Amino acid sequence: MRRVLACWGNGDFGRLGHGQACLSEEVPKLCAKLNGLNAEQVACGGAHTAVVAGDGRLFTFGLNSHGQLGHSQDSEFISEPSAVELPEPVQAVAAGHHHTLCLGHNGQVWVFGNNAQWQLGLGRKASTHTSQPKPLQALSGVKIKSVAAGAEHSLAVSEDGELFSWGCGGQGRLGHGAATGMGWLQQQNEAQPRVINSLEGTPIASAAAGHMHSGCVDQSGQGYSWGCGRFWQLGTGSDRDVYNPAPVEGLHALNGLSCGGLHGLAQEQTGQLLAWGANQNGVLGLGSELIQSQRSPMPLQKIFASQVASGWKHCAAVTGTGKLIAWGWGGSMGHPSLDNLQSSGGQLGLGGDTDRWEPAFVEWIEDSTADMLTQVTADGHEQWRALQVACGFNHTAAIFEVSEYAEKPIA
């Protein structure tokens, strides 16, 4: 089995990495330029994609309006994967709307892209953007184990379980509370990483960042949320903003948490999925167009997963047997002001751009020779299995294991 990257959905600005045509794709299509590199992890931003190869190299492609690809800003976009020059191998990457965070093998965080809201954490005097990777000096000496990127804010979890946040502080998404009775600091941005003190004594296992809200899971599996609550995306049963991490009733024994545009998605240790927030285009996967929002975590029926991902209005998940599931917004033209969208959608990978109000299995992937591969052939050979999936604004990427059998044409 070889590990490969596939990208699909809106193709504007080369965010799918399939070349100059920048066409949209309605089923997962393997990224030919990364064949043989054994993809390890992928992240999707607003209109760009970043992938870590097996040898620790980082490749990026897509929109480069703020230097979010980590190359020069000479090109508005790059439509094929291009390696980012870094002084050490990379173990993980996270992508925000227009910024990128990557984690070196020694726990050093590197940042590039938009910094207008201080989401790079480089200090008050830093430029509003940078197109070359810069070390996040404020975290030097702190060994970081994971990073997360929201639209305009960032999070990092240390090996010791401390959670740091920085960037845009609107609606309380950084989790630092209000310093005065008047609440003057509820909107304060942070120019450098700052530990979330209210979680002192609670070791954090992982964190997630959405459009205007954040979440984390502690080492016991309890889920927390904070930030904008206007669309019920915190799962607290209230639409009020929350300025400090608050434990969410019903989020216990979690393995993972994902924050999308105006919703949240969690995965229990059993694999059961839970969703809450605004049900735009069916993003909650609850199966009914009549449900406009869900105020607290609601189980998705008969869906169990080992990993979950949330985009603006679509979600995807990988099951324990390597199946890929997607639901929510299937098209791209509902928000034409964002980055001058030109192309159709298809980010669910189901062969069209129709919204799906309940989870559906992705049945096909397209290989580098344009063959359409089912997961299992009629004679029982497994051709591929999904390992990890990431959702952007209106594109999706996943890492698959593809068998040598799948390299042969389907009879």
Tab-separated table of C-alpha atoms in Angstrom:
chain	number	residue	atom	x	y	z
A	1	MET	CA	0.000	0.000	0.000
A	2	ARG	CA	1.240	3.508	-0.821
A	3	ARG	CA	0.012	6.697	0.842
A	4	VAL	CA	-1.279	9.313	-1.575
A	5	LEU	CA	-3.054	12.672	-1.419
A	6	ALA	CA	-6.388	13.323	-3.119
A	7	CYS	CA	-8.105	16.711	-3.424
A	8	TRP	CA	-11.575	17.672	-4.643
A	9	GLY	CA	-14.173	20.438	-4.589
A	10	ASN	CA	-13.746	24.002	-5.802
A	11	GLY	CA	-10.636	24.332	-7.956
A	12	ASP	CA	-10.170	28.109	-8.032
A	13	PHE	CA	-6.601	29.377	-7.494
A	14	GLY	CA	-5.163	25.871	-7.786
A	15	ARG	CA	-6.173	24.813	-4.280
A	16	LEU	CA	-6.591	21.198	-5.476
A	17	GLY	CA	-3.035	20.952	-6.793
A	18	HIS	CA	-4.001	19.427	-10.136
A	19	GLY	CA	-2.338	21.956	-12.440
A	20	GLN	CA	-2.992	25.158	-14.340
A	21	ALA	CA	-6.541	24.356	-15.458
A	22	CYS	CA	-7.726	24.871	-11.837
A	23	LEU	CA	-10.822	22.804	-12.542
A	24	SER	CA	-13.231	21.727	-9.840
A	25	GLU	CA	-13.507	18.019	-9.046
A	26	GLU	CA	-16.621	16.227	-7.800
A	27	VAL	CA	-14.865	13.012	-6.717
A	28	PRO	CA	-11.520	12.644	-4.926
A	29	LYS	CA	-8.683	12.910	-7.455
A	30	LEU	CA	-5.174	11.758	-6.635
A	31	CYS	CA	-2.539	14.482	-6.749
A	32	ALA	CA	-0.082	13.177	-9.348
A	33	LYS	CA	2.745	15.533	-8.390
A	34	LEU	CA	2.966	13.973	-4.922
A	35	ASN	CA	3.047	10.331	-6.029
A	36	GLY	CA	5.785	8.416	-4.268
A	37	LEU	CA	6.137	10.888	-1.391
A	38	ASN	CA	3.955	8.972	1.095
A	39	ALA	CA	1.729	11.786	2.364
A	40	GLU	CA	1.425	11.863	6.163
A	41	GLN	CA	-0.976	14.710	7.009
A	42	VAL	CA	-2.981	17.363	5.158
A	43	ALA	CA	-4.665	20.653	6.104
A	44	CYS	CA	-7.068	22.828	4.097
A	45	GLY	CA	-7.380	26.598	4.512
A	46	GLY	CA	-9.690	29.161	2.975
A	47	ALA	CA	-8.319	28.574	-0.525
A	48	HIS	CA	-5.001	26.796	0.001
A	49	THR	CA	-3.757	23.345	0.948
A	50	ALA	CA	-0.704	22.117	2.870
A	51	VAL	CA	0.554	18.540	3.088
A	52	VAL	CA	3.354	16.878	5.049
A	53	ALA	CA	5.271	14.189	3.157
A	54	GLY	CA	6.749	11.059	4.706
A	55	ASP	CA	10.241	12.553	4.676
A	56	GLY	CA	9.091	15.622	6.627
A	57	ARG	CA	8.956	18.022	3.703
A	58	LEU	CA	6.028	20.458	3.552
A	59	PHE	CA	4.249	21.117	0.255
A	60	THR	CA	1.690	23.885	-0.332
A	61	PHE	CA	-0.510	25.041	-3.198
A	62	GLY	CA	-3.494	27.290	-3.889
A	63	LEU	CA	-4.127	30.969	-3.191
A	64	ASN	CA	-1.040	32.952	-2.169
A	65	SER	CA	-2.609	36.398	-1.615
A	66	HIS	CA	-0.983	36.860	1.815
A	67	GLY	CA	2.036	34.593	1.493
A	68	GLN	CA	0.144	31.677	3.038
A	69	LEU	CA	2.010	29.175	0.842
A	70	GLY	CA	5.350	29.980	2.474
A	71	HIS	CA	7.101	30.852	-0.795
A	72	SER	CA	7.604	34.302	-2.275
A	73	GLN	CA	4.570	36.460	-3.004
A	74	ASP	CA	5.524	36.786	-6.665
A	75	SER	CA	2.629	34.527	-7.684
A	76	GLU	CA	-1.005	35.150	-6.773
A	77	PHE	CA	-1.510	31.396	-6.644
A	78	ILE	CA	0.351	28.136	-7.269
A	79	SER	CA	-1.623	25.310	-8.864
A	80	GLU	CA	0.760	22.411	-8.197
A	81	PRO	CA	2.451	21.289	-4.970
A	82	SER	CA	5.640	23.203	-4.213
A	83	ALA	CA	8.036	22.477	-1.348
A	84	VAL	CA	8.430	25.051	1.429
A	85	GLU	CA	12.013	25.739	2.500
A	86	LEU	CA	12.330	24.984	6.200
A	87	PRO	CA	15.412	24.240	8.319
A	88	GLU	CA	13.925	21.096	9.865
A	89	PRO	CA	11.478	18.308	8.980
A	90	VAL	CA	7.806	18.963	9.679
A	91	GLN	CA	5.525	16.653	11.648
A	92	ALA	CA	2.188	18.510	11.380
A	93	VAL	CA	0.505	21.465	9.676
A	94	ALA	CA	-2.618	23.603	10.207
A	95	ALA	CA	-4.220	26.062	7.780
A	96	GLY	CA	-6.363	29.089	8.596
A	97	HIS	CA	-8.242	31.286	6.191
A	98	HIS	CA	-5.093	33.016	4.933
A	99	HIS	CA	-2.343	31.764	7.267
A	100	THR	CA	-0.427	28.558	7.922
A	101	LEU	CA	1.197	27.006	10.994
A	102	CYS	CA	3.567	24.062	10.873
A	103	LEU	CA	5.191	22.066	13.636
A	104	GLY	CA	8.808	20.977	13.337
A	105	HIS	CA	10.000	17.592	14.553
A	106	ASN	CA	11.578	19.191	17.622
A	107	GLY	CA	8.380	20.989	18.661
A	108	GLN	CA	9.225	24.382	17.104
A	109	VAL	CA	6.280	26.205	15.486
A	110	TRP	CA	6.820	27.938	12.119
A	111	VAL	CA	4.336	30.484	10.741
A	112	PHE	CA	3.596	32.344	7.503
A	113	GLY	CA	0.786	34.151	5.707
A	114	ASN	CA	-1.661	36.815	6.869
A	115	ASN	CA	-0.828	38.527	10.164
A	116	ALA	CA	-3.309	41.431	10.088
A	117	GLN	CA	-4.963	40.138	13.282
A	118	TRP	CA	-1.649	38.902	14.774
A	119	GLN	CA	-2.604	35.309	13.969
A	120	LEU	CA	1.077	34.491	13.335
A	121	GLY	CA	1.992	35.458	16.899
A	122	LEU	CA	5.146	37.360	15.908
A	123	GLY	CA	4.586	40.369	18.166
A	124	ARG	CA	3.079	43.824	17.899
A	125	LYS	CA	5.730	45.200	15.555
A	126	ALA	CA	5.575	42.365	13.027
A	127	SER	CA	4.482	42.910	9.428
A	128	THR	CA	0.837	42.371	8.482
A	129	HIS	CA	1.935	39.371	6.418
A	130	THR	CA	4.984	37.238	5.723
A	131	SER	CA	5.593	34.933	2.777
A	132	GLN	CA	8.584	33.128	4.316
A	133	PRO	CA	8.364	30.743	7.290
A	134	LYS	CA	9.334	32.396	10.555
A	135	PRO	CA	9.948	30.647	13.887
A	136	LEU	CA	7.418	31.513	16.563
A	137	GLN	CA	9.980	32.801	19.036
A	138	ALA	CA	7.463	33.355	21.824
A	139	LEU	CA	7.098	29.565	22.075
A	140	SER	CA	10.816	28.789	21.927
A	141	GLY	CA	11.647	26.580	24.871
A	142	VAL	CA	8.090	25.197	24.932
A	143	LYS	CA	7.747	21.833	23.220
A	144	ILE	CA	4.524	21.951	21.220
A	145	LYS	CA	2.722	18.760	20.222
A	146	SER	CA	-0.128	20.128	18.066
A	147	VAL	CA	-1.360	23.324	16.398
A	148	ALA	CA	-4.753	24.520	15.136
A	149	ALA	CA	-5.702	27.448	12.907
A	150	GLY	CA	-9.028	29.276	12.812
A	151	ALA	CA	-10.067	31.934	10.343
A	152	GLU	CA	-7.949	34.606	12.059
A	153	HIS	CA	-6.689	33.016	15.270
A	154	SER	CA	-4.355	30.212	16.281
A	155	LEU	CA	-3.960	27.612	19.028
A	156	ALA	CA	-1.127	25.373	20.212
A	157	VAL	CA	-0.980	22.549	22.763
A	158	SER	CA	2.271	21.837	24.594
A	159	GLU	CA	3.646	18.446	25.606
A	160	ASP	CA	2.815	19.457	29.190
A	161	GLY	CA	-0.842	19.981	28.285
A	162	GLU	CA	-0.882	23.780	28.307
A	163	LEU	CA	-3.066	25.516	25.713
A	164	PHE	CA	-1.876	28.734	24.060
A	165	SER	CA	-3.933	31.092	21.885
A	166	TRP	CA	-3.216	34.222	19.854
A	167	GLY	CA	-4.543	36.362	17.013
A	168	CYS	CA	-8.046	37.787	16.693
A	169	GLY	CA	-9.830	37.886	20.039
A	170	GLY	CA	-13.296	38.846	18.837
A	171	GLN	CA	-16.230	37.192	20.620
A	172	GLY	CA	-13.849	35.648	23.151
A	173	ARG	CA	-12.419	33.041	20.775
A	174	LEU	CA	-8.984	33.195	22.473
A	175	GLY	CA	-10.401	32.130	25.829
A	176	HIS	CA	-8.712	34.780	27.990
A	177	GLY	CA	-11.867	36.185	29.552
A	178	ALA	CA	-12.853	39.768	30.287
A	179	ALA	CA	-10.513	41.689	32.574
A	180	THR	CA	-13.023	44.327	33.661
A	181	GLY	CA	-16.678	44.534	34.527
A	182	MET	CA	-17.154	46.626	31.405
A	183	GLY	CA	-15.672	43.800	29.356
A	184	TRP	CA	-13.077	45.915	27.571
A	185	LEU	CA	-10.822	42.941	26.900
A	186	GLN	CA	-13.502	40.701	25.469
A	187	GLN	CA	-12.461	41.762	21.968
A	188	GLN	CA	-8.703	42.053	22.570
A	189	ASN	CA	-6.314	40.536	20.054
A	190	GLU	CA	-3.132	38.843	21.217
A	191	ALA	CA	0.065	39.552	19.285
A	192	GLN	CA	1.909	36.602	20.833
A	193	PRO	CA	0.921	33.197	22.209
A	194	ARG	CA	-0.641	33.455	25.636
A	195	VAL	CA	-1.448	30.512	27.866
A	196	ILE	CA	-5.144	30.117	28.738
A	197	ASN	CA	-4.915	30.441	32.502
A	198	SER	CA	-8.429	29.260	33.291
A	199	LEU	CA	-7.355	25.759	32.183
A	200	GLU	CA	-4.459	25.642	34.666
A	201	GLY	CA	-4.335	22.202	36.256
A	202	THR	CA	-6.335	20.662	33.398
A	203	PRO	CA	-3.940	19.008	30.930
A	204	ILE	CA	-5.199	19.440	27.374
A	205	ALA	CA	-4.891	16.664	24.790
A	206	SER	CA	-5.987	18.489	21.617
A	207	ALA	CA	-7.525	21.745	20.380
A	208	ALA	CA	-9.635	22.951	17.459
A	209	ALA	CA	-10.248	26.386	15.940
A	210	GLY	CA	-13.243	27.467	13.867
A	211	HIS	CA	-14.365	30.668	12.212
A	212	MET	CA	-15.118	32.580	15.423
A	213	HIS	CA	-14.995	29.890	18.101
A	214	SER	CA	-12.611	27.368	19.616
A	215	GLY	CA	-12.665	24.059	21.432
A	216	CYS	CA	-10.416	21.574	23.166
A	217	VAL	CA	-10.417	18.126	24.737
A	218	ASP	CA	-8.667	17.456	28.036
A	219	GLN	CA	-6.744	14.292	28.787
A	220	SER	CA	-9.777	12.725	30.450
A	221	GLY	CA	-11.834	13.215	27.266
A	222	GLN	CA	-13.964	16.168	28.424
A	223	GLY	CA	-14.789	18.681	25.688
A	224	TYR	CA	-14.715	22.477	26.142
A	225	SER	CA	-15.803	25.366	23.928
A	226	TRP	CA	-15.593	29.175	23.896
A	227	GLY	CA	-15.968	32.156	21.587
A	228	CYS	CA	-18.937	33.203	19.472
A	229	GLY	CA	-22.176	31.506	20.503
A	230	ARG	CA	-24.625	33.429	18.339
A	231	PHE	CA	-25.418	30.408	16.163
A	232	TRP	CA	-25.336	27.832	18.991
A	233	GLN	CA	-21.921	26.640	17.784
A	234	LEU	CA	-20.595	26.242	21.340
A	235	GLY	CA	-23.023	23.443	22.200
A	236	THR	CA	-23.779	24.990	25.591
A	237	GLY	CA	-27.505	25.399	25.005
A	238	SER	CA	-27.069	29.184	24.905
A	239	ASP	CA	-26.433	31.645	22.083
A	240	ARG	CA	-24.259	33.890	24.244
A	241	ASP	CA	-20.561	34.375	23.615
A	242	VAL	CA	-18.258	32.614	26.089
A	243	TYR	CA	-14.927	34.196	27.065
A	244	ASN	CA	-13.292	31.343	28.971
A	245	PRO	CA	-13.212	27.627	28.066
A	246	ALA	CA	-16.370	26.031	29.425
A	247	PRO	CA	-16.990	22.274	29.738
A	248	VAL	CA	-19.821	21.214	27.459
A	249	GLU	CA	-22.451	18.917	28.906
A	250	GLY	CA	-22.705	15.845	26.728
A	251	LEU	CA	-19.111	16.016	25.492
A	252	HIS	CA	-17.467	13.300	27.587
A	253	ALA	CA	-15.007	10.570	26.664
A	254	LEU	CA	-14.034	12.319	23.429
A	255	ASN	CA	-11.293	11.319	21.025
A	256	GLY	CA	-11.521	14.440	18.901
A	257	LEU	CA	-13.255	17.756	18.327
A	258	SER	CA	-13.655	19.859	15.192
A	259	CYS	CA	-14.861	23.459	14.851
A	260	GLY	CA	-16.352	24.600	11.535
A	261	GLY	CA	-17.880	27.820	10.300
A	262	LEU	CA	-20.911	28.016	12.592
A	263	HIS	CA	-21.002	24.488	13.981
A	264	GLY	CA	-19.104	21.923	16.018
A	265	LEU	CA	-18.461	18.209	15.565
A	266	ALA	CA	-17.088	15.725	18.088
A	267	GLN	CA	-16.035	12.106	18.045
A	268	GLU	CA	-16.465	9.960	21.133
A	269	GLN	CA	-14.015	7.220	22.069
A	270	THR	CA	-16.622	4.737	20.860
A	271	GLY	CA	-16.567	6.413	17.433
A	272	GLN	CA	-20.019	7.953	17.864
A	273	LEU	CA	-20.280	11.399	16.238
A	274	LEU	CA	-22.039	14.390	17.816
A	275	ALA	CA	-22.974	17.647	16.058
A	276	TRP	CA	-24.351	21.038	17.095
A	277	GLY	CA	-24.740	24.637	15.912
A	278	ALA	CA	-26.274	26.125	12.756
A	279	ASN	CA	-27.506	23.482	10.311
A	280	GLN	CA	-26.585	25.389	7.144
A	281	ASN	CA	-26.982	23.168	4.069
A	282	GLY	CA	-27.255	20.089	6.281
A	283	VAL	CA	-23.800	20.470	7.849
A	284	LEU	CA	-24.942	18.815	11.080
A	285	GLY	CA	-25.807	15.599	9.238
A	286	LEU	CA	-29.035	15.134	11.177
A	287	GLY	CA	-31.057	14.201	8.091
A	288	SER	CA	-33.761	16.876	8.187
A	289	GLU	CA	-34.028	20.174	6.340
A	290	LEU	CA	-36.474	21.301	9.034
A	291	ILE	CA	-33.734	21.489	11.678
A	292	GLN	CA	-32.297	25.009	11.468
A	293	SER	CA	-29.998	24.664	14.459
A	294	GLN	CA	-29.065	22.301	17.266
A	295	ARG	CA	-28.351	23.916	20.637
A	296	SER	CA	-26.497	21.026	22.274
A	297	PRO	CA	-24.583	17.980	21.004
A	298	MET	CA	-26.799	15.555	19.087
A	299	PRO	CA	-25.676	12.046	18.022
A	300	LEU	CA	-25.562	11.270	14.313
A	301	GLN	CA	-27.481	8.073	13.704
A	302	LYS	CA	-25.500	4.931	12.828
A	303	ILE	CA	-22.304	6.859	12.042
A	304	PHE	CA	-19.059	5.907	13.781
A	305	ALA	CA	-15.672	7.342	12.885
A	306	SER	CA	-12.003	7.407	13.859
A	307	GLN	CA	-11.343	10.981	12.641
A	308	VAL	CA	-13.514	14.015	11.801
A	309	ALA	CA	-13.078	17.317	9.955
A	310	SER	CA	-15.198	20.448	9.535
A	311	GLY	CA	-15.193	23.072	6.791
A	312	TRP	CA	-17.295	26.201	6.468
A	313	LYS	CA	-20.545	24.320	5.839
A	314	HIS	CA	-19.474	20.733	5.142
A	315	CYS	CA	-18.014	17.882	7.164
A	316	ALA	CA	-16.177	14.643	6.500
A	317	ALA	CA	-15.125	11.649	8.562
A	318	VAL	CA	-12.990	8.528	8.270
A	319	THR	CA	-14.295	5.262	9.725
A	320	GLY	CA	-12.241	2.627	11.482
A	321	THR	CA	-12.360	0.487	8.349
A	322	GLY	CA	-11.047	3.246	6.097
A	323	LYS	CA	-14.327	4.378	4.584
A	324	LEU	CA	-14.804	8.082	3.841
A	325	ILE	CA	-18.064	9.866	4.676
A	326	ALA	CA	-19.177	13.407	3.823
A	327	TRP	CA	-22.230	15.619	4.269
A	328	GLY	CA	-23.419	19.232	4.183
A	329	TRP	CA	-22.811	21.897	1.543
A	330	GLY	CA	-22.055	20.449	-1.870
A	331	GLY	CA	-21.681	23.598	-4.008
A	332	SER	CA	-19.535	26.700	-4.047
A	333	MET	CA	-21.582	29.565	-5.449
A	334	GLY	CA	-23.530	30.523	-2.344
A	335	HIS	CA	-20.826	32.945	-1.182
A	336	PRO	CA	-19.447	34.543	-4.351
A	337	SER	CA	-17.726	37.424	-2.572
A	338	LEU	CA	-15.116	35.197	-0.964
A	339	ASP	CA	-11.878	35.289	-2.976
A	340	ASN	CA	-13.827	35.845	-6.231
A	341	LEU	CA	-15.058	32.300	-6.615
A	342	GLN	CA	-15.464	31.227	-10.215
A	343	SER	CA	-15.935	27.452	-10.226
A	344	SER	CA	-18.528	24.981	-9.025
A	345	GLY	CA	-18.204	22.921	-5.873
A	346	GLY	CA	-18.167	19.174	-5.369
A	347	GLN	CA	-16.386	19.246	-2.008
A	348	LEU	CA	-18.361	16.253	-0.709
A	349	GLY	CA	-16.744	13.956	-3.270
A	350	LEU	CA	-20.054	12.290	-4.091
A	351	GLY	CA	-20.105	13.050	-7.817
A	352	GLY	CA	-22.156	16.262	-7.773
A	353	ASP	CA	-22.658	19.555	-5.973
A	354	THR	CA	-25.952	18.705	-4.255
A	355	ASP	CA	-26.232	19.363	-0.527
A	356	ARG	CA	-26.439	16.233	1.630
A	357	TRP	CA	-28.459	16.465	4.830
A	358	GLU	CA	-27.154	13.208	6.205
A	359	PRO	CA	-23.786	11.445	5.897
A	360	ALA	CA	-23.076	9.586	2.655
A	361	PHE	CA	-20.209	7.267	1.728
A	362	VAL	CA	-17.675	8.352	-0.877
A	363	GLU	CA	-17.612	5.449	-3.323
A	364	TRP	CA	-15.000	6.400	-5.915
A	365	ILE	CA	-11.603	7.993	-6.235
A	366	GLU	CA	-9.883	8.964	-9.483
A	367	ASP	CA	-6.277	7.838	-9.854
A	368	SER	CA	-3.470	9.502	-11.800
A	369	THR	CA	-4.404	7.636	-14.991
A	370	ALA	CA	-8.042	8.832	-14.790
A	371	ASP	CA	-9.290	5.378	-13.764
A	372	MET	CA	-12.221	5.455	-11.347
A	373	LEU	CA	-11.509	3.149	-8.414
A	374	THR	CA	-14.147	1.689	-6.121
A	375	GLN	CA	-13.025	0.945	-2.588
A	376	VAL	CA	-13.596	-2.787	-3.037
A	377	THR	CA	-13.778	-4.541	-6.412
A	378	ALA	CA	-16.408	-7.087	-7.392
A	379	ASP	CA	-13.946	-9.901	-6.643
A	380	GLY	CA	-13.246	-8.563	-3.146
A	381	HIS	CA	-9.934	-6.739	-3.584
A	382	GLU	CA	-9.583	-3.601	-1.464
A	383	GLN	CA	-8.210	-0.852	-3.710
A	384	TRP	CA	-8.001	1.998	-1.214
A	385	ARG	CA	-8.743	3.099	2.310
A	386	ALA	CA	-8.939	6.585	3.794
A	387	LEU	CA	-6.520	7.509	6.587
A	388	GLN	CA	-7.133	11.225	7.254
A	389	VAL	CA	-9.388	13.956	5.870
A	390	ALA	CA	-9.349	17.775	6.031
A	391	CYS	CA	-12.011	20.318	5.021
A	392	GLY	CA	-11.446	23.863	3.776
A	393	PHE	CA	-13.940	26.577	2.918
A	394	ASN	CA	-15.225	24.673	-0.116
A	395	HIS	CA	-12.625	22.046	-0.898
A	396	THR	CA	-11.572	18.805	0.743
A	397	ALA	CA	-8.387	16.747	0.851
A	398	ALA	CA	-7.634	13.294	2.194
A	399	ILE	CA	-4.776	10.860	2.517
A	400	PHE	CA	-5.484	7.390	1.178
A	401	GLU	CA	-3.649	4.106	1.183
A	402	VAL	CA	-3.883	2.736	-2.352
A	403	SER	CA	-3.039	-0.891	-3.081
A	404	GLU	CA	-0.723	-2.027	-5.845
A	405	TYR	CA	-3.741	-3.862	-7.231
A	406	ALA	CA	-5.415	-0.498	-7.814
A	407	GLU	CA	-2.659	0.530	-10.212
A	408	LYS	CA	-4.043	-1.939	-12.740
A	409	PRO	CA	-7.007	-0.884	-14.932
A	410	ILE	CA	-10.405	-1.980	-13.642
A	411	ALA	CA	-11.788	-4.847	-15.728
